[in-house]
Coordinates of C-alpha atoms in Angstrom, one line a residue:
Chain A
M1 CA -19.3 8.8 18.4
R2 CA -18.2 6.0 20.8
T3 CA -14.7 6.9 22.9
E4 CA -12.1 4.7 20.8
L5 CA -9.2 3.3 22.3
D6 CA -6.9 5.8 21.2
C7 CA -8.8 8.7 22.3
L8 CA -7.7 7.0 25.9
P9 CA -4.0 8.5 26.2
C10 CA -5.2 11.9 24.8
L11 CA -8.2 11.8 27.8
L12 CA -5.5 10.9 30.1
R13 CA -3.1 13.6 29.0
Q14 CA -5.8 16.2 28.7
A15 CA -7.1 15.0 32.5
I16 CA -3.2 15.1 34.0
D17 CA -3.3 18.6 32.1
V18 CA -6.2 20.0 33.7
A19 CA -6.1 18.3 37.5
R20 CA -1.8 20.4 36.5
M21 CA -3.6 23.8 35.9
T22 CA -6.4 23.0 39.0
C23 CA -5.1 21.8 42.1
E24 CA -2.3 22.7 43.8
A25 CA -1.6 19.9 45.9
P26 CA 0.4 16.8 44.3
E27 CA -2.1 15.1 46.2
D28 CA -5.2 16.6 44.7
V29 CA -3.8 16.1 41.0
R30 CA -3.0 12.3 41.9
R31 CA -6.5 12.0 42.9
V32 CA -8.3 13.6 39.6
V33 CA -5.8 11.6 37.6
S34 CA -6.5 8.6 39.4
H35 CA -10.4 9.3 39.2
A36 CA -10.1 9.6 35.0
L37 CA -8.1 6.5 35.1
E38 CA -10.8 4.8 37.1
T39 CA -13.4 6.4 34.8
L40 CA -11.1 5.1 31.5
A41 CA -11.2 1.7 33.1
T42 CA -14.4 1.4 32.7
M43 CA -14.2 1.6 28.7
P44 CA -16.9 4.3 28.6
D45 CA -19.6 4.0 25.4
A46 CA -20.2 8.0 25.4
P47 CA -18.0 10.1 23.1
P48 CA -15.3 11.3 24.6
P49 CA -16.6 14.5 25.7
L50 CA -18.3 13.3 27.7
V51 CA -15.9 11.0 29.5
A52 CA -13.6 14.5 29.7
A53 CA -16.4 16.2 31.1
A54 CA -16.6 13.8 33.8
T55 CA -13.0 14.7 35.2
H56 CA -13.6 18.5 34.4
R57 CA -16.2 17.9 37.2
E58 CA -14.3 16.0 39.3
C59 CA -11.7 18.5 39.7
R60 CA -13.8 21.3 40.3
L61 CA -15.5 19.5 42.9
L62 CA -12.0 18.6 44.7
T63 CA -10.3 22.5 43.9
G64 CA -13.9 24.8 44.2
V65 CA -12.1 26.0 41.3
D66 CA -14.7 26.6 38.8
D67 CA -13.0 27.4 35.5
P68 CA -8.7 26.9 35.7
Y69 CA -8.6 27.9 32.0
A70 CA -10.3 31.4 32.5
A71 CA -6.9 32.9 32.6
L72 CA -5.6 31.4 29.1
K73 CA -9.4 31.8 28.0
G74 CA -8.5 35.3 28.3
R75 CA -5.1 35.5 26.6
Y76 CA -6.7 33.4 23.3
T77 CA -9.9 35.9 23.4
E78 CA -7.6 39.0 23.2
T79 CA -5.0 37.6 20.6
A80 CA -7.7 37.0 18.6
L81 CA -9.7 40.4 19.4
G82 CA -6.5 41.9 18.1
M83 CA -6.5 39.9 14.4
L84 CA -10.3 40.4 14.5
P85 CA -9.9 43.9 12.1
E86 CA -7.3 41.7 10.0
L87 CA -10.4 38.6 9.5
S88 CA -13.2 40.9 8.6
G89 CA -11.1 42.6 6.4
L90 CA -9.9 40.0 4.3
V91 CA -13.6 38.2 4.5
H92 CA -14.9 41.2 2.7
A93 CA -12.5 41.9 0.2
A94 CA -12.7 38.1 -0.5
E95 CA -13.9 37.3 -3.8
D96 CA -16.7 34.5 -2.2
P97 CA -16.9 36.0 1.2
L98 CA -18.7 32.6 2.8
D99 CA -16.1 30.1 1.7
A100 CA -13.3 32.9 2.9
A101 CA -15.9 33.2 6.2
V102 CA -15.9 29.6 6.6
R103 CA -11.6 29.3 6.4
V104 CA -11.5 31.8 8.9
A105 CA -13.8 30.4 11.3
I106 CA -12.0 26.9 10.6
A107 CA -8.7 28.5 11.4
G108 CA -9.8 29.8 14.6
N109 CA -10.7 26.0 15.9
I110 CA -6.5 25.6 16.2
I111 CA -7.5 27.1 19.4
D112 CA -8.0 23.8 21.2
F113 CA -6.1 22.8 24.9
G114 CA -7.8 19.5 24.8
H115 CA -6.0 18.6 21.7
A116 CA -2.7 20.7 22.4
G117 CA -2.0 20.4 25.8
A118 CA -2.2 23.7 27.9
E119 CA 1.8 24.9 27.5
A120 CA 1.1 24.9 23.6
D121 CA 2.1 27.8 21.7
L122 CA -0.3 27.6 19.0
P123 CA 0.7 28.9 16.1
L124 CA -2.5 31.0 14.9
R125 CA -1.0 33.2 11.9
E126 CA 0.4 29.7 10.1
T127 CA -2.8 28.0 10.6
L128 CA -5.0 31.2 9.4
A129 CA -2.4 31.2 6.5
H130 CA -2.9 27.5 5.7
A131 CA -6.6 27.6 6.0
L132 CA -7.1 30.4 3.6
R133 CA -5.0 28.5 0.5
E134 CA -5.7 24.8 1.3
P135 CA -8.7 22.8 -0.4
F136 CA -11.9 21.6 1.7
A137 CA -10.4 17.6 2.5
I138 CA -14.4 17.4 3.0
D139 CA -16.4 20.6 0.9
G140 CA -19.6 21.0 1.7
T141 CA -19.8 24.4 1.4
S142 CA -22.7 25.1 -1.8
A143 CA -24.5 22.4 0.2
L144 CA -23.9 25.3 3.0
R145 CA -24.8 28.0 0.3
S146 CA -28.1 26.6 -0.6
A147 CA -29.1 25.8 3.1
L148 CA -28.1 29.5 4.3
A149 CA -30.2 30.6 1.4
A150 CA -33.7 29.0 2.1
A151 CA -32.9 29.4 6.3
E152 CA -34.9 31.9 8.4
T153 CA -32.8 30.4 11.7
V154 CA -29.6 29.5 12.1
L155 CA -27.9 28.4 15.0
V156 CA -24.2 28.1 15.3
L157 CA -22.5 26.0 17.8
G158 CA -19.3 27.5 18.7
D159 CA -16.5 26.0 20.5
N160 CA -13.3 27.6 22.0
A161 CA -12.8 30.9 23.8
G162 CA -10.6 32.9 21.0
E163 CA -12.0 30.6 18.6
I164 CA -15.6 32.6 18.5
V165 CA -13.8 35.4 17.4
F166 CA -12.8 33.9 14.4
D167 CA -16.6 33.2 13.9
I168 CA -17.5 36.6 13.5
P169 CA -16.9 37.4 10.4
L170 CA -19.2 33.9 9.1
L171 CA -21.9 35.6 11.5
E172 CA -21.4 38.5 9.3
V173 CA -21.5 36.7 6.0
I174 CA -24.8 34.8 7.2
G175 CA -26.3 38.1 8.7
P176 CA -26.4 38.4 12.3
A177 CA -30.5 39.0 12.4
R178 CA -31.1 35.4 11.9
I179 CA -28.5 33.5 13.9
V180 CA -29.0 32.3 17.4
Y181 CA -24.8 31.6 18.9
A182 CA -24.9 28.9 21.3
V183 CA -22.1 28.3 23.9
R184 CA -21.0 26.0 26.6
G185 CA -23.4 26.2 30.1
E186 CA -20.3 25.4 32.4
P187 CA -16.7 26.2 32.1
V188 CA -15.2 23.2 31.0
L189 CA -11.5 23.3 29.6
N190 CA -11.2 26.2 27.3
D191 CA -14.4 26.0 25.8
A192 CA -16.3 29.0 25.3
T193 CA -19.3 30.4 27.9
R194 CA -21.6 32.8 28.0
A195 CA -18.7 35.1 29.4
D196 CA -16.5 34.3 27.1
A197 CA -19.3 35.6 24.3
E198 CA -19.6 38.5 26.1
A199 CA -15.6 39.2 26.3
S200 CA -15.6 38.5 22.5
G201 CA -18.6 41.0 21.8
L202 CA -20.1 38.2 20.4
A203 CA -23.0 38.9 22.8
G204 CA -23.6 42.0 21.1
R205 CA -23.6 41.3 17.8
V206 CA -26.1 37.9 17.5
R207 CA -28.5 36.9 20.2
V208 CA -26.1 34.4 22.9
I209 CA -27.5 31.5 24.8
D210 CA -25.7 28.3 26.2
N211 CA -26.8 24.8 26.3
G212 CA -26.9 24.0 30.1
A213 CA -24.8 21.4 29.8
D214 CA -20.6 21.1 31.2
V215 CA -19.7 19.2 28.4
P216 CA -17.1 19.9 25.5
G217 CA -18.9 19.6 23.0
T218 CA -22.8 19.1 22.3
A219 CA -24.6 15.8 24.2
L220 CA -28.1 16.7 23.6
E221 CA -29.1 14.4 26.7
R222 CA -27.5 16.3 28.7
C223 CA -28.5 19.6 27.5
S224 CA -31.0 22.3 28.5
A225 CA -34.6 22.1 27.3
P226 CA -34.6 25.3 25.7
F227 CA -31.2 24.5 23.8
R228 CA -32.4 21.5 22.6
E229 CA -35.4 23.4 21.2
A230 CA -33.6 25.7 19.5
F231 CA -31.7 22.9 18.1
G232 CA -34.6 20.9 17.0
R233 CA -36.4 24.3 15.2
A234 CA -33.0 26.4 13.3
D235 CA -33.6 25.8 9.4
C236 CA -29.8 25.4 9.7
V237 CA -27.3 24.3 12.7
I238 CA -23.3 25.0 11.7
A239 CA -21.6 23.3 14.5
K240 CA -17.8 23.9 15.2
G241 CA -15.0 21.8 16.2
Q242 CA -14.0 18.1 17.4
G243 CA -16.2 18.1 20.4
N244 CA -19.4 19.2 18.4
Y245 CA -18.4 17.2 15.8
E246 CA -17.6 13.7 18.4
T247 CA -20.9 14.3 20.0
L248 CA -23.3 15.1 17.1
E249 CA -22.0 12.9 14.7
A250 CA -24.7 10.3 15.1
V251 CA -27.5 12.7 14.6
T252 CA -29.7 13.0 11.6
R253 CA -31.6 16.0 11.3
P254 CA -31.4 18.3 7.8
G255 CA -29.7 21.0 8.0
L256 CA -26.6 20.5 10.0
F257 CA -23.2 21.3 8.8
F258 CA -19.4 20.5 10.7
L259 CA -16.8 23.2 10.5
L260 CA -13.9 21.7 11.9
K261 CA -9.8 21.0 11.7
V262 CA -9.0 17.4 11.6
K263 CA -6.8 17.1 14.8
C264 CA -6.0 13.7 15.7
P265 CA -6.1 10.2 13.6
V266 CA -9.2 8.7 15.2
I267 CA -11.4 11.8 13.3
A268 CA -9.2 11.6 10.3
R269 CA -10.2 7.4 10.1
R270 CA -14.1 8.3 11.0
T271 CA -14.5 11.4 8.3
G272 CA -11.8 10.1 5.7
A273 CA -10.2 13.3 6.2
P274 CA -6.5 13.5 6.3
A275 CA -4.8 15.0 10.0
G276 CA -4.5 18.6 9.5
S277 CA -6.9 19.2 6.9
L278 CA -10.0 21.4 6.7
V279 CA -13.6 19.9 6.9
A280 CA -16.4 21.5 6.1
A281 CA -19.5 18.3 6.0
H282 CA -22.7 18.2 5.4
A283 CA -23.9 16.2 8.2
E284 CA -25.9 13.9 6.0
R285 CA -23.7 13.5 3.3
L286 CA -20.8 12.0 6.4
R287 CA -23.0 9.4 7.0
D288 CA -23.1 8.2 3.4
Chain B
M1 CA 12.8 5.8 39.8
R2 CA 9.0 6.2 40.3
T3 CA 6.7 6.1 37.4
E4 CA 5.3 10.1 36.8
L5 CA 2.5 11.4 36.1
D6 CA 3.7 11.9 32.6
C7 CA 4.7 8.3 32.3
L8 CA 0.9 7.1 32.4
P9 CA -0.3 8.3 28.5
C10 CA 2.5 6.4 27.8
L11 CA 2.2 2.7 29.7
L12 CA -1.6 3.2 28.5
R13 CA -0.6 3.5 24.6
Q14 CA 2.2 0.4 24.8
A15 CA -0.7 -1.4 26.7
I16 CA -3.2 -0.6 24.1
D17 CA -0.4 -1.7 21.6
V18 CA 0.7 -5.0 23.2
A19 CA -3.3 -5.9 23.6
R20 CA -3.9 -5.1 19.9
M21 CA -0.5 -7.4 19.0
T22 CA -1.6 -10.4 21.0
C23 CA -5.5 -10.3 21.6
E24 CA -7.5 -11.7 18.3
A25 CA -10.9 -10.7 20.0
P26 CA -11.6 -7.0 20.6
E27 CA -13.1 -8.6 24.1
D28 CA -9.9 -9.3 25.3
V29 CA -8.5 -6.2 23.6
R30 CA -10.6 -3.7 26.1
R31 CA -10.2 -6.2 29.1
V32 CA -6.3 -5.8 28.5
V33 CA -7.0 -2.3 28.3
S34 CA -8.9 -2.0 30.9
H35 CA -6.1 -4.1 33.4
A36 CA -3.8 -1.9 32.2
L37 CA -5.7 1.3 33.3
E38 CA -6.7 -0.2 36.8
T39 CA -3.5 -1.0 37.5
L40 CA -2.3 2.9 36.0
A41 CA -5.5 4.1 38.7
T42 CA -3.4 3.1 41.7
M43 CA -0.9 5.4 40.8
P44 CA 1.9 2.3 41.5
D45 CA 5.3 3.6 42.7
A46 CA 7.2 1.7 41.0
P47 CA 9.9 2.2 38.1
P48 CA 7.8 2.2 34.9
P49 CA 9.7 -1.0 33.6
L50 CA 7.3 -3.0 36.0
V51 CA 4.2 -1.5 35.5
A52 CA 4.6 -2.3 31.9
A53 CA 5.7 -5.9 32.7
A54 CA 1.8 -6.2 34.3
T55 CA 0.0 -5.5 31.1
H56 CA 2.7 -7.9 29.4
R57 CA 2.1 -10.5 32.3
E58 CA -2.1 -10.0 31.7
C59 CA -1.7 -10.6 27.8
R60 CA 0.2 -13.6 27.9
L61 CA -2.1 -15.1 30.5
L62 CA -5.6 -13.5 28.2
T63 CA -4.2 -15.0 25.0
G64 CA -1.3 -17.7 25.9
V65 CA 0.7 -16.0 23.3
D66 CA 4.3 -16.2 24.7
D67 CA 5.9 -13.8 22.7
P68 CA 4.2 -11.1 20.6
Y69 CA 6.4 -9.4 19.2
A70 CA 8.6 -12.4 17.7
A71 CA 8.0 -11.5 14.5
L72 CA 9.1 -7.9 14.9
K73 CA 12.3 -8.9 16.8
G74 CA 13.1 -11.3 14.0
R75 CA 12.7 -8.8 11.7
Y76 CA 14.9 -6.1 13.5
T77 CA 17.8 -8.8 14.6
E78 CA 17.8 -9.7 10.8
T79 CA 17.9 -6.0 9.7
A80 CA 21.2 -5.5 12.3
L81 CA 22.8 -8.6 11.5
G82 CA 22.8 -7.2 7.5
M83 CA 24.4 -3.7 9.3
L84 CA 27.0 -5.6 11.3
P85 CA 29.7 -5.9 8.6
E86 CA 29.4 -2.0 8.5
L87 CA 29.4 -1.4 12.1
S88 CA 32.2 -3.4 12.8
G89 CA 34.3 -2.1 10.3
L90 CA 33.2 1.6 11.1
V91 CA 34.5 0.6 14.9
H92 CA 37.5 -0.5 13.9
A93 CA 38.1 2.0 11.4
A94 CA 38.0 4.5 14.1
E95 CA 40.5 6.9 15.7
D96 CA 38.9 6.1 19.0
P97 CA 37.7 2.2 18.6
L98 CA 36.0 2.4 22.3
D99 CA 34.0 5.9 21.8
A100 CA 32.6 4.4 18.3
A101 CA 31.6 1.2 20.1
V102 CA 30.1 2.8 22.7
R103 CA 28.2 5.3 19.8
V104 CA 27.2 2.5 17.7
A105 CA 25.7 0.3 20.9
I106 CA 23.7 3.8 21.6
A107 CA 22.6 4.2 18.1
G108 CA 20.9 0.3 18.1
N109 CA 19.1 2.1 20.7
I110 CA 16.7 3.7 18.8
I111 CA 15.3 -0.1 18.0
D112 CA 12.4 0.4 21.3
F113 CA 9.1 -0.3 20.2
G114 CA 7.8 0.2 23.8
H115 CA 9.2 4.2 23.1
A116 CA 8.0 4.3 19.4
G117 CA 5.0 2.0 18.7
A118 CA 4.3 -1.2 16.9
E119 CA 3.9 0.4 13.5
A120 CA 7.0 2.5 13.7
D121 CA 9.1 2.7 10.7
L122 CA 12.8 2.6 13.0
P123 CA 15.0 5.4 11.1
L124 CA 18.1 3.0 12.0
R125 CA 20.7 4.8 9.4
E126 CA 20.0 8.4 10.2
T127 CA 20.1 7.4 13.7
L128 CA 23.1 6.0 13.6
A129 CA 24.6 8.8 11.4
H130 CA 24.0 11.4 14.2
A131 CA 24.9 9.1 16.7
L132 CA 28.6 9.1 15.5
R133 CA 28.1 12.8 14.8
E134 CA 26.6 14.4 17.8
P135 CA 28.4 15.5 21.1
F136 CA 27.3 12.8 24.1
A137 CA 25.0 15.0 26.0
I138 CA 26.2 13.5 29.3
D139 CA 30.1 12.1 28.9
G140 CA 31.1 9.4 30.8
T141 CA 33.1 7.1 28.5
S142 CA 36.5 8.6 30.1
A143 CA 35.4 6.9 33.6
L144 CA 34.3 4.1 31.4
R145 CA 37.8 3.6 29.7
S146 CA 39.1 3.8 33.5
A147 CA 36.8 1.2 34.7
L148 CA 37.6 -1.1 31.9
A149 CA 41.0 -1.0 32.4
A150 CA 40.6 -2.2 36.1
A151 CA 37.9 -4.9 35.2
E152 CA 38.5 -8.4 35.3
T153 CA 34.5 -8.9 34.3
V154 CA 32.1 -6.8 33.0
L155 CA 28.3 -7.4 33.0
V156 CA 26.5 -6.0 30.2
L157 CA 23.2 -5.7 30.7
G158 CA 21.1 -6.0 26.9
D159 CA 18.2 -4.2 26.0
N160 CA 15.7 -5.0 22.7
A161 CA 16.2 -7.8 19.7
G162 CA 18.1 -6.3 17.2
E163 CA 19.7 -3.1 19.9
I164 CA 21.8 -6.1 20.7
V165 CA 23.6 -6.8 17.2
F166 CA 24.8 -3.1 18.0
D167 CA 26.4 -4.3 21.5
I168 CA 28.9 -6.6 19.4
P169 CA 31.5 -4.4 18.1
L170 CA 31.7 -2.6 21.4
L171 CA 31.8 -6.3 23.3
E172 CA 34.7 -7.3 20.7
V173 CA 36.7 -4.1 21.8
I174 CA 35.9 -4.3 25.3
G175 CA 37.7 -8.4 25.1
P176 CA 34.7 -10.8 24.8
A177 CA 36.2 -13.1 27.1
R178 CA 36.0 -11.3 29.8
I179 CA 32.2 -10.5 29.5
V180 CA 28.6 -11.7 30.7
Y181 CA 25.9 -10.5 28.3
A182 CA 22.5 -10.6 30.2
V183 CA 19.4 -10.7 28.6
R184 CA 15.6 -10.7 30.4
G185 CA 14.5 -13.5 31.8
E186 CA 11.1 -14.1 29.8
P187 CA 9.9 -12.0 26.7
V188 CA 8.1 -9.0 27.0
L189 CA 7.7 -6.0 24.6
N190 CA 10.8 -6.5 22.2
D191 CA 13.1 -7.0 25.1
A192 CA 15.9 -9.3 23.8
T193 CA 15.7 -13.2 25.4
R194 CA 18.0 -16.1 25.3
A195 CA 16.6 -16.9 22.2
D196 CA 17.3 -13.3 20.8
A197 CA 21.0 -13.5 21.6
E198 CA 21.2 -17.0 20.0
A199 CA 19.7 -15.5 16.5
S200 CA 21.8 -12.7 16.8
G201 CA 25.3 -14.3 17.2
L202 CA 26.3 -13.0 20.3
A203 CA 25.6 -16.3 22.5
G204 CA 28.8 -17.9 20.3
R205 CA 30.7 -14.3 20.9
V206 CA 30.5 -14.0 24.9
R207 CA 29.1 -15.8 28.1
V208 CA 24.4 -15.2 27.9
I209 CA 23.0 -15.4 30.8
D210 CA 19.1 -14.2 31.6
N211 CA 18.3 -12.3 34.6
G212 CA 15.5 -14.1 35.3
A213 CA 12.6 -11.8 35.0
D214 CA 9.7 -10.6 32.9
V215 CA 10.6 -6.8 32.8
P216 CA 11.9 -4.5 30.4
G217 CA 14.4 -3.2 32.9
T218 CA 16.5 -4.5 35.4
A219 CA 14.4 -4.5 38.7
L220 CA 16.8 -7.0 40.8
E221 CA 14.3 -7.4 43.6
R222 CA 12.3 -9.3 40.4
C223 CA 15.7 -11.1 39.4
S224 CA 16.9 -14.2 39.7
A225 CA 19.9 -15.2 42.5
P226 CA 22.8 -16.0 39.9
F227 CA 21.8 -12.6 38.0
R228 CA 22.1 -10.6 40.8
E229 CA 25.2 -12.5 41.7
A230 CA 26.8 -12.0 38.7
F231 CA 25.5 -8.3 39.1
G232 CA 27.4 -8.0 42.0
R233 CA 30.5 -9.4 41.0
A234 CA 30.7 -7.3 38.2
D235 CA 33.7 -4.8 38.4
C236 CA 32.3 -3.1 35.5
V237 CA 28.3 -2.5 34.8
I238 CA 27.2 -1.5 31.4
A239 CA 23.6 -1.3 31.4
K240 CA 22.0 -0.3 27.4
G241 CA 18.1 1.8 27.4
Q242 CA 15.5 3.3 29.0
G243 CA 14.1 0.9 31.0
N244 CA 17.8 -0.7 32.8
Y245 CA 17.8 2.9 33.5
E246 CA 14.7 3.9 34.7
T247 CA 14.9 0.4 37.2
L248 CA 18.4 0.8 38.4
E249 CA 18.9 4.3 38.4
A250 CA 18.3 4.2 42.4
V251 CA 21.1 1.7 42.6
T252 CA 24.2 2.6 43.9
R253 CA 27.2 0.1 43.5
P254 CA 30.4 1.7 41.5
G255 CA 31.5 0.7 38.4
L256 CA 28.1 1.4 36.8
F257 CA 27.6 3.0 33.5
F258 CA 24.4 3.7 31.5
L259 CA 24.3 3.9 27.7
L260 CA 21.3 5.0 26.6
K261 CA 19.5 7.9 24.0
V262 CA 16.9 9.5 25.5
K263 CA 13.4 9.0 23.8
C264 CA 11.3 10.8 26.5
P265 CA 10.6 14.0 28.7
V266 CA 10.5 12.4 32.0
I267 CA 13.9 11.2 31.2
A268 CA 15.2 14.5 29.7
R269 CA 14.2 16.2 33.0
R270 CA 16.0 13.3 35.3
T271 CA 19.4 12.9 33.5
G272 CA 19.5 16.8 32.2
A273 CA 20.1 15.4 28.7
P274 CA 17.6 16.7 25.9
A275 CA 15.1 14.4 24.4
G276 CA 16.5 12.6 21.4
S277 CA 20.4 13.4 22.8
L278 CA 23.7 10.6 23.7
V279 CA 23.9 10.0 27.1
A280 CA 27.2 7.8 28.5
A281 CA 26.8 8.1 31.9
H282 CA 28.5 7.2 34.7
A283 CA 25.5 6.9 37.5
E284 CA 27.7 7.6 40.4
R285 CA 28.2 11.0 38.7
L286 CA 24.7 11.3 37.3
R287 CA 23.0 11.0 40.9
D288 CA 25.7 14.0 42.1

């Protein structure tokens, strides 16, 4: 999807956040924010994650700090790992484990500092309780069930550090042997990288690859050739979060599913699902 | 006060609002927003109202629409006039009419589409009830009382259309004969102009002047010579709202008071009064 006008104030707020987290000198903060404003002034057609990626790149270049969100990511990974026995337990005890695992995976999507701002205290428990209880605003779970029944390989596109721990019960339900789990190629925002997948214990459970890009989403044109091949070959692709949705919305391929929590009015308008709601969408149906 | 980093997303949102309200063609909307982004990218040192003024000017130049908020201003003027008998009644029945009139005047400050966004439905009644009940976060009312007791001329700097009707009971308590009431020189945002003062019946009650500028605040360097003279000569100046505070904060003159509702984290930090709270501040004390 193209960056909309209503995305601009949010992208600007993100740029201010990351500049403050990364830069020590106030003049560097202002330089990063000014660069972001100049980028926004060109009214980029690209999806929002590509616009955000440019700001984060500028920050890295200016400061040499590779992963400003490292500490925050570590904290949420630990918190999520502390919840994992409970998450796995409730999925395995559920009448419909796939349904429960999808809900848990969507609940984890609240761990998003692009949306929330880096100072937010995220309501993990409330979000989990809400996700287990609420009906899906878009319910593609039966199509997902059929796709998974027929799939030899399943590619899961992870989203944020901490959030990826919430995906583990889903990986267990699907069956780890046929799963490839993809993370970002470079640190950007609080998105999960290979290091975060290792810290979360995902790397020991499923095959982990990275997409080769520094974009908080999956912009195929920026991804590595091996990733694009994996994307093309998988029988079923499960993409987590708004960033993956924003970058893959226009991609047509069968067996593509979006699991996300709707976090802003722009995505609410585009999906037709209200802000705050749970979406488990079959991409083909979303475009109808 | 200088525009802070945290003001930028808010100024951008305002620019998107006014562009959408004014421009019919999507490319004109984008042009205005892009111009605003370029202005923000220069990291202006000026107070936020001067930055906002530049966007509004660009909109007027591009579209020829002089007062995009005219209909909205008319609507809130009518609503406020419908409440006026009640507002005057409760001030006159109050044990301390000056205190009550200051509270009513601050309650009117909720009618601010710079802050709320043009589509907001403003909670006038709830805000009034809150203002009548809550303690002031900064209480300069006894200094104001003394200043008014000694003043031969009182200059009131009005803020927004509709809000200015909420100032009428205060004008009545102060005594209309010694009051000069100033409005903006040109339409900008939903700020009150001479036309709005006339539609509100203020022009028949007190002497109304305009400040000659198209800024949603009182940037003295942009104001007309007659206004600056009136500002210098008045024994007491009562400035309503955040825009007047943001532009006059650094001005040192005795007998200057700010009446406002704190509407954003930046002003909360600067004044030390929490967001949502009522401020009736003696400017000299605020700088201490």
